[in-house]
mmCIF file of N, CA and C in Angstrom:
data_model
loop_
_atom_site.group_PDB
_atom_site.id
_atom_site.type_symbol
_atom_site.label_atom_id
_atom_site.label_comp_id
_atom_site.label_asym_id
_atom_site.label_seq_id
_atom_site.Cartn_x
_atom_site.Cartn_y
_atom_site.Cartn_z
ATOM 1 N N MET M 1 0.846 -1.180 0.000
ATOM 2 C CA MET M 1 0.000 0.000 0.000
ATOM 3 C C MET M 1 0.894 1.246 0.000
ATOM 4 N N THR M 2 0.613 2.177 -0.895
ATOM 5 C CA THR M 2 1.390 3.408 -1.017
ATOM 6 C C THR M 2 0.872 4.434 -0.014
ATOM 7 N N ALA M 3 1.791 5.099 0.660
ATOM 8 C CA ALA M 3 1.414 6.131 1.636
ATOM 9 C C ALA M 3 0.843 7.347 0.918
ATOM 10 N N GLN M 4 -0.083 8.014 1.590
ATOM 11 C CA GLN M 4 -0.649 9.253 1.064
ATOM 12 C C GLN M 4 0.428 10.334 1.073
ATOM 13 N N PRO M 5 0.514 11.126 0.009
ATOM 14 C CA PRO M 5 1.462 12.242 0.016
ATOM 15 C C PRO M 5 1.144 13.217 1.144
ATOM 16 N N GLU M 6 2.172 13.787 1.700
ATOM 17 C CA GLU M 6 2.011 14.761 2.788
ATOM 18 C C GLU M 6 1.439 16.080 2.292
ATOM 19 N N PHE M 7 1.841 16.476 1.069
ATOM 20 C CA PHE M 7 1.406 17.761 0.516
ATOM 21 C C PHE M 7 0.613 17.551 -0.763
ATOM 22 N N ALA M 8 -0.500 18.259 -0.874
ATOM 23 C CA ALA M 8 -1.312 18.286 -2.086
ATOM 24 C C ALA M 8 -1.655 19.744 -2.372
ATOM 25 N N PHE M 9 -2.294 19.982 -3.510
ATOM 26 C CA PHE M 9 -2.642 21.344 -3.909
ATOM 27 C C PHE M 9 -3.241 22.154 -2.762
ATOM 28 N N GLU M 10 -4.108 21.558 -1.995
ATOM 29 C CA GLU M 10 -4.816 22.266 -0.929
ATOM 30 C C GLU M 10 -3.883 22.833 0.149
ATOM 31 N N ASP M 11 -2.678 22.307 0.250
ATOM 32 C CA ASP M 11 -1.720 22.772 1.258
ATOM 33 C C ASP M 11 -0.951 24.018 0.834
ATOM 34 N N PHE M 12 -1.051 24.375 -0.421
ATOM 35 C CA PHE M 12 -0.278 25.500 -0.949
ATOM 36 C C PHE M 12 -1.157 26.748 -1.038
ATOM 37 N N THR M 13 -1.373 27.361 0.112
ATOM 38 C CA THR M 13 -2.232 28.540 0.194
ATOM 39 C C THR M 13 -1.393 29.811 0.088
ATOM 40 N N PRO M 14 -1.905 30.815 -0.634
ATOM 41 C CA PRO M 14 -1.154 32.063 -0.802
ATOM 42 C C PRO M 14 -0.702 32.649 0.536
ATOM 43 N N GLY M 15 0.560 33.056 0.565
ATOM 44 C CA GLY M 15 1.158 33.626 1.765
ATOM 45 C C GLY M 15 1.912 32.615 2.607
ATOM 46 N N ARG M 16 1.660 31.335 2.417
ATOM 47 C CA ARG M 16 2.357 30.318 3.206
ATOM 48 C C ARG M 16 3.814 30.257 2.775
ATOM 49 N N VAL M 17 4.693 30.164 3.765
ATOM 50 C CA VAL M 17 6.135 30.079 3.522
ATOM 51 C C VAL M 17 6.631 28.732 4.038
ATOM 52 N N PHE M 18 7.416 28.063 3.227
ATOM 53 C CA PHE M 18 8.021 26.789 3.591
ATOM 54 C C PHE M 18 9.524 26.983 3.770
ATOM 55 N N ASP M 19 10.039 26.610 4.924
ATOM 56 C CA ASP M 19 11.482 26.597 5.171
ATOM 57 C C ASP M 19 11.986 25.265 4.640
ATOM 58 N N LEU M 20 12.870 25.310 3.664
ATOM 59 C CA LEU M 20 13.371 24.095 3.024
ATOM 60 C C LEU M 20 14.710 23.641 3.589
ATOM 61 N N GLY M 21 15.199 24.313 4.616
ATOM 62 C CA GLY M 21 16.449 23.902 5.238
ATOM 63 C C GLY M 21 17.668 24.552 4.607
ATOM 64 N N THR M 22 18.818 24.062 4.996
ATOM 65 C CA THR M 22 20.083 24.661 4.549
ATOM 66 C C THR M 22 20.921 23.666 3.759
ATOM 67 N N THR M 23 21.836 24.226 3.021
ATOM 68 C CA THR M 23 22.829 23.452 2.294
ATOM 69 C C THR M 23 24.147 24.223 2.355
ATOM 70 N N VAL M 24 25.243 23.504 2.370
ATOM 71 C CA VAL M 24 26.565 24.123 2.360
ATOM 72 C C VAL M 24 27.182 23.872 0.991
ATOM 73 N N VAL M 25 27.720 24.927 0.384
ATOM 74 C CA VAL M 25 28.277 24.841 -0.957
ATOM 75 C C VAL M 25 29.611 24.089 -0.915
ATOM 76 N N ASP M 26 29.667 23.002 -1.648
ATOM 77 C CA ASP M 26 30.867 22.172 -1.754
ATOM 78 C C ASP M 26 31.702 22.650 -2.942
ATOM 79 N N ARG M 27 32.952 23.004 -2.689
ATOM 80 C CA ARG M 27 33.822 23.557 -3.726
ATOM 81 C C ARG M 27 33.995 22.597 -4.905
ATOM 82 N N ASP M 28 34.252 21.330 -4.621
ATOM 83 C CA ASP M 28 34.489 20.376 -5.702
ATOM 84 C C ASP M 28 33.254 20.207 -6.583
ATOM 85 N N GLU M 29 32.071 20.134 -5.983
ATOM 86 C CA GLU M 29 30.829 20.024 -6.761
ATOM 87 C C GLU M 29 30.607 21.291 -7.595
ATOM 88 N N MET M 30 30.886 22.441 -6.982
ATOM 89 C CA MET M 30 30.709 23.735 -7.630
ATOM 90 C C MET M 30 31.579 23.833 -8.887
ATOM 91 N N VAL M 31 32.841 23.460 -8.755
ATOM 92 C CA VAL M 31 33.784 23.542 -9.877
ATOM 93 C C VAL M 31 33.470 22.475 -10.925
ATOM 94 N N ALA M 32 33.115 21.273 -10.488
ATOM 95 C CA ALA M 32 32.769 20.208 -11.442
ATOM 96 C C ALA M 32 31.562 20.616 -12.292
ATOM 97 N N PHE M 33 30.563 21.222 -11.653
ATOM 98 C CA PHE M 33 29.398 21.701 -12.398
ATOM 99 C C PHE M 33 29.841 22.748 -13.420
ATOM 100 N N ALA M 34 30.633 23.718 -12.988
ATOM 101 C CA ALA M 34 31.092 24.778 -13.888
ATOM 102 C C ALA M 34 31.911 24.204 -15.039
ATOM 103 N N ARG M 35 32.767 23.269 -14.744
ATOM 104 C CA ARG M 35 33.600 22.664 -15.785
ATOM 105 C C ARG M 35 32.713 22.050 -16.878
ATOM 106 N N ARG M 36 31.627 21.418 -16.464
ATOM 107 C CA ARG M 36 30.752 20.748 -17.426
ATOM 108 C C ARG M 36 29.762 21.688 -18.108
ATOM 109 N N PHE M 37 29.159 22.625 -17.349
ATOM 110 C CA PHE M 37 28.028 23.378 -17.880
ATOM 111 C C PHE M 37 28.225 24.886 -18.017
ATOM 112 N N ASP M 38 29.173 25.478 -17.305
ATOM 113 C CA ASP M 38 29.336 26.935 -17.319
ATOM 114 C C ASP M 38 30.807 27.282 -17.120
ATOM 115 N N PRO M 39 31.667 26.878 -18.077
ATOM 116 C CA PRO M 39 33.112 26.974 -17.875
ATOM 117 C C PRO M 39 33.718 28.372 -18.049
ATOM 118 N N GLN M 40 33.148 29.337 -17.370
ATOM 119 C CA GLN M 40 33.737 30.669 -17.371
ATOM 120 C C GLN M 40 34.879 30.688 -16.354
ATOM 121 N N PRO M 41 35.949 31.429 -16.626
ATOM 122 C CA PRO M 41 37.141 31.390 -15.762
ATOM 123 C C PRO M 41 36.862 31.659 -14.281
ATOM 124 N N PHE M 42 35.981 32.598 -13.964
ATOM 125 C CA PHE M 42 35.739 32.934 -12.552
ATOM 126 C C PHE M 42 34.951 31.856 -11.810
ATOM 127 N N HIS M 43 34.437 30.839 -12.540
ATOM 128 C CA HIS M 43 33.791 29.688 -11.916
ATOM 129 C C HIS M 43 34.761 28.512 -11.761
ATOM 130 N N LEU M 44 35.911 28.590 -12.439
ATOM 131 C CA LEU M 44 36.822 27.447 -12.503
ATOM 132 C C LEU M 44 38.148 27.633 -11.780
ATOM 133 N N ASP M 45 38.609 28.867 -11.711
ATOM 134 C CA ASP M 45 39.979 29.134 -11.270
ATOM 135 C C ASP M 45 40.004 30.198 -10.171
ATOM 136 N N GLU M 46 40.679 29.878 -9.077
ATOM 137 C CA GLU M 46 40.763 30.806 -7.935
ATOM 138 C C GLU M 46 41.332 32.164 -8.353
ATOM 139 N N GLU M 47 42.407 32.156 -9.121
ATOM 140 C CA GLU M 47 43.056 33.407 -9.521
ATOM 141 C C GLU M 47 42.149 34.245 -10.425
ATOM 142 N N ALA M 48 41.500 33.580 -11.379
ATOM 143 C CA ALA M 48 40.575 34.296 -12.262
ATOM 144 C C ALA M 48 39.399 34.850 -11.446
ATOM 145 N N GLY M 49 38.915 34.073 -10.497
ATOM 146 C CA GLY M 49 37.833 34.539 -9.637
ATOM 147 C C GLY M 49 38.241 35.740 -8.818
ATOM 148 N N ALA M 50 39.456 35.696 -8.266
ATOM 149 C CA ALA M 50 39.955 36.801 -7.440
ATOM 150 C C ALA M 50 40.073 38.089 -8.251
ATOM 151 N N GLY M 51 40.391 37.960 -9.539
ATOM 152 C CA GLY M 51 40.530 39.126 -10.403
ATOM 153 C C GLY M 51 39.226 39.597 -11.026
ATOM 154 N N SER M 52 38.142 38.903 -10.737
ATOM 155 C CA SER M 52 36.847 39.251 -11.329
ATOM 156 C C SER M 52 36.058 40.187 -10.409
ATOM 157 N N ILE M 53 34.881 40.584 -10.853
ATOM 158 C CA ILE M 53 34.019 41.421 -10.017
ATOM 159 C C ILE M 53 33.571 40.698 -8.755
ATOM 160 N N PHE M 54 33.692 39.359 -8.746
ATOM 161 C CA PHE M 54 33.267 38.569 -7.587
ATOM 162 C C PHE M 54 34.316 38.539 -6.476
ATOM 163 N N LYS M 55 35.563 38.859 -6.818
ATOM 164 C CA LYS M 55 36.679 38.874 -5.853
ATOM 165 C C LYS M 55 36.927 37.493 -5.225
ATOM 166 N N GLY M 56 36.538 36.444 -5.939
ATOM 167 C CA GLY M 56 36.769 35.081 -5.477
ATOM 168 C C GLY M 56 36.140 34.092 -6.430
ATOM 169 N N LEU M 57 36.489 32.834 -6.283
ATOM 170 C CA LEU M 57 35.912 31.766 -7.092
ATOM 171 C C LEU M 57 34.416 31.696 -6.801
ATOM 172 N N ALA M 58 33.597 31.995 -7.781
ATOM 173 C CA ALA M 58 32.150 32.096 -7.586
ATOM 174 C C ALA M 58 31.418 30.948 -8.267
ATOM 175 N N ALA M 59 30.345 30.516 -7.643
ATOM 176 C CA ALA M 59 29.515 29.465 -8.216
ATOM 177 C C ALA M 59 28.744 29.985 -9.422
ATOM 178 N N SER M 60 28.505 29.120 -10.374
ATOM 179 C CA SER M 60 27.607 29.430 -11.473
ATOM 180 C C SER M 60 26.210 29.662 -10.901
ATOM 181 N N GLY M 61 25.499 30.616 -11.456
ATOM 182 C CA GLY M 61 24.120 30.828 -11.030
ATOM 183 C C GLY M 61 23.263 29.596 -11.247
ATOM 184 N N TRP M 62 23.561 28.846 -12.292
ATOM 185 C CA TRP M 62 22.788 27.633 -12.572
ATOM 186 C C TRP M 62 23.058 26.568 -11.510
ATOM 187 N N PHE M 63 24.268 26.516 -11.009
ATOM 188 C CA PHE M 63 24.582 25.614 -9.899
ATOM 189 C C PHE M 63 23.798 26.045 -8.661
ATOM 190 N N THR M 64 23.754 27.344 -8.417
ATOM 191 C CA THR M 64 23.011 27.883 -7.278
ATOM 192 C C THR M 64 21.531 27.516 -7.394
ATOM 193 N N ALA M 65 20.971 27.650 -8.590
ATOM 194 C CA ALA M 65 19.573 27.254 -8.807
ATOM 195 C C ALA M 65 19.391 25.769 -8.495
ATOM 196 N N GLY M 66 20.371 24.965 -8.878
ATOM 197 C CA GLY M 66 20.314 23.534 -8.597
ATOM 198 C C GLY M 66 20.345 23.222 -7.110
ATOM 199 N N LEU M 67 21.069 24.025 -6.334
ATOM 200 C CA LEU M 67 21.086 23.827 -4.881
ATOM 201 C C LEU M 67 19.697 24.053 -4.294
ATOM 202 N N TRP M 68 19.024 25.110 -4.768
ATOM 203 C CA TRP M 68 17.653 25.348 -4.300
ATOM 204 C C TRP M 68 16.746 24.192 -4.715
ATOM 205 N N MET M 69 16.879 23.771 -5.970
ATOM 206 C CA MET M 69 16.012 22.714 -6.484
ATOM 207 C C MET M 69 16.154 21.433 -5.662
ATOM 208 N N ARG M 70 17.366 21.108 -5.263
ATOM 209 C CA ARG M 70 17.564 19.899 -4.460
ATOM 210 C C ARG M 70 16.817 19.988 -3.135
ATOM 211 N N ARG M 71 16.855 21.144 -2.479
ATOM 212 C CA ARG M 71 16.122 21.330 -1.219
ATOM 213 C C ARG M 71 14.614 21.201 -1.468
ATOM 214 N N TYR M 72 14.129 21.763 -2.559
ATOM 215 C CA TYR M 72 12.715 21.717 -2.915
ATOM 216 C C TYR M 72 12.267 20.262 -3.161
ATOM 217 N N VAL M 73 13.059 19.521 -3.891
ATOM 218 C CA VAL M 73 12.724 18.113 -4.149
ATOM 219 C C VAL M 73 12.692 17.325 -2.847
ATOM 220 N N ASP M 74 13.731 17.482 -2.034
ATOM 221 C CA ASP M 74 13.819 16.706 -0.792
ATOM 222 C C ASP M 74 12.711 17.053 0.198
ATOM 223 N N GLU M 75 12.394 18.323 0.318
ATOM 224 C CA GLU M 75 11.458 18.764 1.350
ATOM 225 C C GLU M 75 9.998 18.833 0.895
ATOM 226 N N ILE M 76 9.753 18.997 -0.403
ATOM 227 C CA ILE M 76 8.375 19.151 -0.878
ATOM 228 C C ILE M 76 8.025 18.124 -1.957
ATOM 229 N N LEU M 77 8.678 18.188 -3.097
ATOM 230 C CA LEU M 77 8.238 17.398 -4.249
ATOM 231 C C LEU M 77 8.170 15.901 -3.997
ATOM 232 N N ASN M 78 9.167 15.350 -3.313
ATOM 233 C CA ASN M 78 9.157 13.908 -3.048
ATOM 234 C C ASN M 78 8.098 13.501 -2.034
ATOM 235 N N ARG M 79 7.443 14.481 -1.423
ATOM 236 C CA ARG M 79 6.410 14.219 -0.411
ATOM 237 C C ARG M 79 5.062 14.793 -0.842
ATOM 238 N N ALA M 80 4.906 15.062 -2.148
ATOM 239 C CA ALA M 80 3.724 15.783 -2.623
ATOM 240 C C ALA M 80 3.092 15.098 -3.831
ATOM 241 N N THR M 81 1.952 15.625 -4.204
ATOM 242 C CA THR M 81 1.236 15.181 -5.396
ATOM 243 C C THR M 81 1.748 15.932 -6.627
ATOM 244 N N SER M 82 3.026 16.215 -6.644
ATOM 245 C CA SER M 82 3.632 16.987 -7.723
ATOM 246 C C SER M 82 3.473 16.267 -9.061
ATOM 247 N N ILE M 83 3.154 17.057 -10.084
ATOM 248 C CA ILE M 83 2.964 16.502 -11.423
ATOM 249 C C ILE M 83 4.058 16.994 -12.366
ATOM 250 N N ALA M 84 4.272 18.296 -12.407
ATOM 251 C CA ALA M 84 5.267 18.886 -13.305
ATOM 252 C C ALA M 84 5.303 20.390 -13.070
ATOM 253 N N SER M 85 6.046 21.093 -13.933
ATOM 254 C CA SER M 85 6.069 22.546 -13.921
ATOM 255 C C SER M 85 6.057 23.038 -15.359
ATOM 256 N N PRO M 86 5.156 23.963 -15.671
ATOM 257 C CA PRO M 86 5.133 24.507 -17.026
ATOM 258 C C PRO M 86 6.137 25.638 -17.244
ATOM 259 N N GLY M 87 6.855 26.046 -16.192
ATOM 260 C CA GLY M 87 7.859 27.092 -16.350
ATOM 261 C C GLY M 87 7.705 28.215 -15.357
ATOM 262 N N GLY M 88 8.448 29.284 -15.626
ATOM 263 C CA GLY M 88 8.458 30.383 -14.677
ATOM 264 C C GLY M 88 8.533 31.733 -15.343
ATOM 265 N N GLU M 89 8.634 32.732 -14.490
ATOM 266 C CA GLU M 89 8.621 34.115 -14.943
ATOM 267 C C GLU M 89 9.956 34.818 -14.791
ATOM 268 N N ASP M 90 10.707 34.464 -13.745
ATOM 269 C CA ASP M 90 11.970 35.172 -13.545
ATOM 270 C C ASP M 90 12.947 34.300 -12.781
ATOM 271 N N ILE M 91 14.200 34.681 -12.919
ATOM 272 C CA ILE M 91 15.278 34.038 -12.171
ATOM 273 C C ILE M 91 16.363 35.098 -11.987
ATOM 274 N N ALA M 92 16.939 35.163 -10.799
ATOM 275 C CA ALA M 92 17.952 36.180 -10.540
ATOM 276 C C ALA M 92 18.956 35.666 -9.523
ATOM 277 N N TRP M 93 20.186 36.143 -9.677
ATOM 278 C CA TRP M 93 21.275 35.852 -8.750
ATOM 279 C C TRP M 93 21.840 37.198 -8.277
ATOM 280 N N PRO M 94 21.199 37.837 -7.289
ATOM 281 C CA PRO M 94 21.597 39.184 -6.895
ATOM 282 C C PRO M 94 22.927 39.277 -6.146
ATOM 283 N N ALA M 95 23.467 38.160 -5.678
ATOM 284 C CA ALA M 95 24.762 38.172 -4.992
ATOM 285 C C ALA M 95 25.479 36.856 -5.311
ATOM 286 N N PRO M 96 26.807 36.908 -5.399
ATOM 287 C CA PRO M 96 27.544 35.684 -5.717
ATOM 288 C C PRO M 96 27.532 34.676 -4.563
ATOM 289 N N VAL M 97 27.753 33.428 -4.933
ATOM 290 C CA VAL M 97 27.841 32.326 -3.979
ATOM 291 C C VAL M 97 29.250 31.755 -4.050
ATOM 292 N N PHE M 98 29.792 31.407 -2.886
ATOM 293 C CA PHE M 98 31.161 30.899 -2.798
ATOM 294 C C PHE M 98 31.200 29.565 -2.068
ATOM 295 N N ALA M 99 32.259 28.820 -2.312
ATOM 296 C CA ALA M 99 32.461 27.546 -1.617
ATOM 297 C C ALA M 99 32.435 27.786 -0.110
ATOM 298 N N GLY M 100 31.762 26.897 0.589
ATOM 299 C CA GLY M 100 31.666 26.996 2.042
ATOM 300 C C GLY M 100 30.479 27.795 2.539
ATOM 301 N N ASP M 101 29.824 28.537 1.655
ATOM 302 C CA ASP M 101 28.636 29.299 2.074
ATOM 303 C C ASP M 101 27.557 28.353 2.578
ATOM 304 N N GLU M 102 26.903 28.749 3.653
ATOM 305 C CA GLU M 102 25.718 28.035 4.117
ATOM 306 C C GLU M 102 24.502 28.819 3.652
ATOM 307 N N LEU M 103 23.659 28.169 2.879
ATOM 308 C CA LEU M 103 22.518 28.828 2.260
ATOM 309 C C LEU M 103 21.215 28.243 2.793
ATOM 310 N N ARG M 104 20.269 29.122 3.118
ATOM 311 C CA ARG M 104 18.948 28.699 3.593
ATOM 312 C C ARG M 104 17.943 28.863 2.462
ATOM 313 N N ALA M 105 17.240 27.782 2.164
ATOM 314 C CA ALA M 105 16.253 27.763 1.094
ATOM 315 C C ALA M 105 14.851 27.947 1.655
ATOM 316 N N SER M 106 14.028 28.672 0.918
ATOM 317 C CA SER M 106 12.627 28.789 1.289
ATOM 318 C C SER M 106 11.796 28.976 0.034
ATOM 319 N N MET M 107 10.497 28.804 0.211
ATOM 320 C CA MET M 107 9.574 29.100 -0.876
ATOM 321 C C MET M 107 8.316 29.698 -0.282
ATOM 322 N N GLU M 108 7.779 30.676 -0.988
ATOM 323 C CA GLU M 108 6.541 31.332 -0.573
ATOM 324 C C GLU M 108 5.498 31.102 -1.654
ATOM 325 N N ILE M 109 4.302 30.760 -1.240
ATOM 326 C CA ILE M 109 3.215 30.578 -2.187
ATOM 327 C C ILE M 109 2.659 31.949 -2.553
ATOM 328 N N VAL M 110 2.703 32.280 -3.819
ATOM 329 C CA VAL M 110 2.235 33.573 -4.314
ATOM 330 C C VAL M 110 0.753 33.504 -4.664
ATOM 331 N N GLU M 111 0.368 32.470 -5.372
ATOM 332 C CA GLU M 111 -1.042 32.270 -5.697
ATOM 333 C C GLU M 111 -1.275 30.799 -6.017
ATOM 334 N N ALA M 112 -2.527 30.386 -5.939
ATOM 335 C CA ALA M 112 -2.893 29.005 -6.243
ATOM 336 C C ALA M 112 -4.301 28.999 -6.815
ATOM 337 N N ARG M 113 -4.483 28.200 -7.853
ATOM 338 C CA ARG M 113 -5.815 28.094 -8.459
ATOM 339 C C ARG M 113 -5.988 26.712 -9.059
ATOM 340 N N LEU M 114 -7.215 26.279 -9.088
ATOM 341 C CA LEU M 114 -7.535 25.015 -9.738
ATOM 342 C C LEU M 114 -7.528 25.211 -11.247
ATOM 343 N N SER M 115 -7.090 24.187 -11.956
ATOM 344 C CA SER M 115 -7.116 24.224 -13.409
ATOM 345 C C SER M 115 -8.567 24.251 -13.887
ATOM 346 N N ARG M 116 -8.824 25.070 -14.894
ATOM 347 C CA ARG M 116 -10.161 25.125 -15.477
ATOM 348 C C ARG M 116 -10.392 23.956 -16.442
ATOM 349 N N SER M 117 -9.324 23.419 -17.007
ATOM 350 C CA SER M 117 -9.476 22.383 -18.028
ATOM 351 C C SER M 117 -9.144 20.967 -17.550
ATOM 352 N N ARG M 118 -8.443 20.854 -16.420
ATOM 353 C CA ARG M 118 -8.045 19.531 -15.942
ATOM 354 C C ARG M 118 -8.483 19.331 -14.499
ATOM 355 N N PRO M 119 -9.590 18.644 -14.295
ATOM 356 C CA PRO M 119 -10.060 18.387 -12.927
ATOM 357 C C PRO M 119 -8.994 17.644 -12.119
ATOM 358 N N GLY M 120 -8.903 17.989 -10.846
ATOM 359 C CA GLY M 120 -7.934 17.333 -9.971
ATOM 360 C C GLY M 120 -6.532 17.903 -10.050
ATOM 361 N N LEU M 121 -6.361 18.989 -10.800
ATOM 362 C CA LEU M 121 -5.040 19.612 -10.973
ATOM 363 C C LEU M 121 -5.085 21.057 -10.494
ATOM 364 N N GLY M 122 -4.112 21.432 -9.695
ATOM 365 C CA GLY M 122 -3.980 22.808 -9.252
ATOM 366 C C GLY M 122 -2.672 23.402 -9.719
ATOM 367 N N LEU M 123 -2.679 24.688 -9.984
ATOM 368 C CA LEU M 123 -1.489 25.433 -10.405
ATOM 369 C C LEU M 123 -1.069 26.337 -9.258
ATOM 370 N N VAL M 124 0.180 26.209 -8.848
ATOM 371 C CA VAL M 124 0.703 26.945 -7.701
ATOM 372 C C VAL M 124 1.871 27.806 -8.159
ATOM 373 N N LYS M 125 1.708 29.108 -8.038
ATOM 374 C CA LYS M 125 2.802 30.035 -8.346
ATOM 375 C C LYS M 125 3.588 30.239 -7.067
ATOM 376 N N LEU M 126 4.896 30.004 -7.135
ATOM 377 C CA LEU M 126 5.710 30.138 -5.933
ATOM 378 C C LEU M 126 6.966 30.947 -6.190
ATOM 379 N N ARG M 127 7.465 31.535 -5.118
ATOM 380 C CA ARG M 127 8.704 32.316 -5.159
ATOM 381 C C ARG M 127 9.762 31.544 -4.384
ATOM 382 N N ALA M 128 10.820 31.194 -5.064
ATOM 383 C CA ALA M 128 11.939 30.460 -4.481
ATOM 384 C C ALA M 128 13.023 31.444 -4.058
ATOM 385 N N THR M 129 13.620 31.216 -2.892
ATOM 386 C CA THR M 129 14.751 32.054 -2.477
ATOM 387 C C THR M 129 15.818 31.218 -1.788
ATOM 388 N N LEU M 130 17.051 31.671 -1.954
ATOM 389 C CA LEU M 130 18.200 31.165 -1.204
ATOM 390 C C LEU M 130 18.881 32.375 -0.588
ATOM 391 N N ARG M 131 19.209 32.263 0.694
ATOM 392 C CA ARG M 131 19.875 33.369 1.405
ATOM 393 C C ARG M 131 21.124 32.875 2.122
ATOM 394 N N ARG M 132 22.118 33.740 2.102
ATOM 395 C CA ARG M 132 23.322 33.555 2.906
ATOM 396 C C ARG M 132 23.203 34.617 3.995
ATOM 397 N N GLY M 133 22.781 34.177 5.177
ATOM 398 C CA GLY M 133 22.466 35.153 6.219
ATOM 399 C C GLY M 133 21.322 36.025 5.740
ATOM 400 N N ASP M 134 21.532 37.341 5.742
ATOM 401 C CA ASP M 134 20.501 38.268 5.270
ATOM 402 C C ASP M 134 20.596 38.548 3.774
ATOM 403 N N ASP M 135 21.656 38.056 3.123
ATOM 404 C CA ASP M 135 21.869 38.336 1.701
ATOM 405 C C ASP M 135 21.104 37.370 0.814
ATOM 406 N N LEU M 136 20.286 37.904 -0.067
ATOM 407 C CA LEU M 136 19.585 37.102 -1.056
ATOM 408 C C LEU M 136 20.571 36.751 -2.168
ATOM 409 N N VAL M 137 20.745 35.453 -2.446
ATOM 410 C CA VAL M 137 21.684 35.032 -3.485
ATOM 411 C C VAL M 137 20.980 34.382 -4.681
ATOM 412 N N PHE M 138 19.704 34.023 -4.514
ATOM 413 C CA PHE M 138 18.942 33.409 -5.600
ATOM 414 C C PHE M 138 17.466 33.691 -5.400
ATOM 415 N N ARG M 139 16.791 33.983 -6.526
ATOM 416 C CA ARG M 139 15.343 34.200 -6.497
ATOM 417 C C ARG M 139 14.775 33.722 -7.823
ATOM 418 N N SER M 140 13.633 33.063 -7.739
ATOM 419 C CA SER M 140 12.933 32.640 -8.939
ATOM 420 C C SER M 140 11.448 32.565 -8.644
ATOM 421 N N THR M 141 10.644 32.850 -9.641
ATOM 422 C CA THR M 141 9.203 32.700 -9.522
ATOM 423 C C THR M 141 8.757 31.771 -10.640
ATOM 424 N N PHE M 142 8.047 30.720 -10.275
ATOM 425 C CA PHE M 142 7.586 29.764 -11.279
ATOM 426 C C PHE M 142 6.323 29.072 -10.802
ATOM 427 N N THR M 143 5.755 28.256 -11.660
ATOM 428 C CA THR M 143 4.513 27.559 -11.369
ATOM 429 C C THR M 143 4.763 26.069 -11.233
ATOM 430 N N GLY M 144 4.174 25.492 -10.203
ATOM 431 C CA GLY M 144 4.192 24.049 -10.027
ATOM 432 C C GLY M 144 2.787 23.506 -10.207
ATOM 433 N N MET M 145 2.709 22.293 -10.698
ATOM 434 C CA MET M 145 1.412 21.643 -10.881
ATOM 435 C C MET M 145 1.304 20.515 -9.854
ATOM 436 N N PHE M 146 0.188 20.527 -9.104
ATOM 437 C CA PHE M 146 -0.024 19.548 -8.035
ATOM 438 C C PHE M 146 -1.424 18.965 -8.132
ATOM 439 N N GLY M 147 -1.519 17.682 -7.821
ATOM 440 C CA GLY M 147 -2.808 17.054 -7.767
ATOM 441 C C GLY M 147 -3.550 17.460 -6.503
ATOM 442 N N THR M 148 -4.883 17.415 -6.576
ATOM 443 C CA THR M 148 -5.699 17.685 -5.400
ATOM 444 C C THR M 148 -5.877 16.400 -4.606
ATOM 445 N N ARG M 149 -6.404 16.522 -3.412
ATOM 446 C CA ARG M 149 -6.648 15.343 -2.582
ATOM 447 C C ARG M 149 -7.883 14.569 -3.027
ATOM 448 N N ASP M 150 -8.762 15.207 -3.729
ATOM 449 C CA ASP M 150 -10.025 14.569 -4.140
ATOM 450 C C ASP M 150 -9.849 13.698 -5.362
#
């Protein structure tokens, strides 16, 4: 017998904030990601990073987005009636991320509505954030699709 998901569309009410926990940036993972997907010098080399506007070896923004996504999957999606995502509206990296940073992930429900064309499906607009202390290092707004409990 399969356990009931902990989260369904009905749990994602506008204004609700979910604390997704923390993650610490691993230098080797950060550089390996950059080497494969975003091989700009300031993501790969300490000296190049130090000479850049970041003043240090900085994580790729896409790696940073992946750190948030992992927290979201572990804390919400793997415990929910998640179906998919049709996309988002924005993504931003307002501050650089460095190896060793401890980042706190959260998500806020912006709006939620039932699908007009697909019974049992809800669309949830959410705002994703990652913070290093008080500094916002990642922000994205996108829509998730979740099944209802009925």
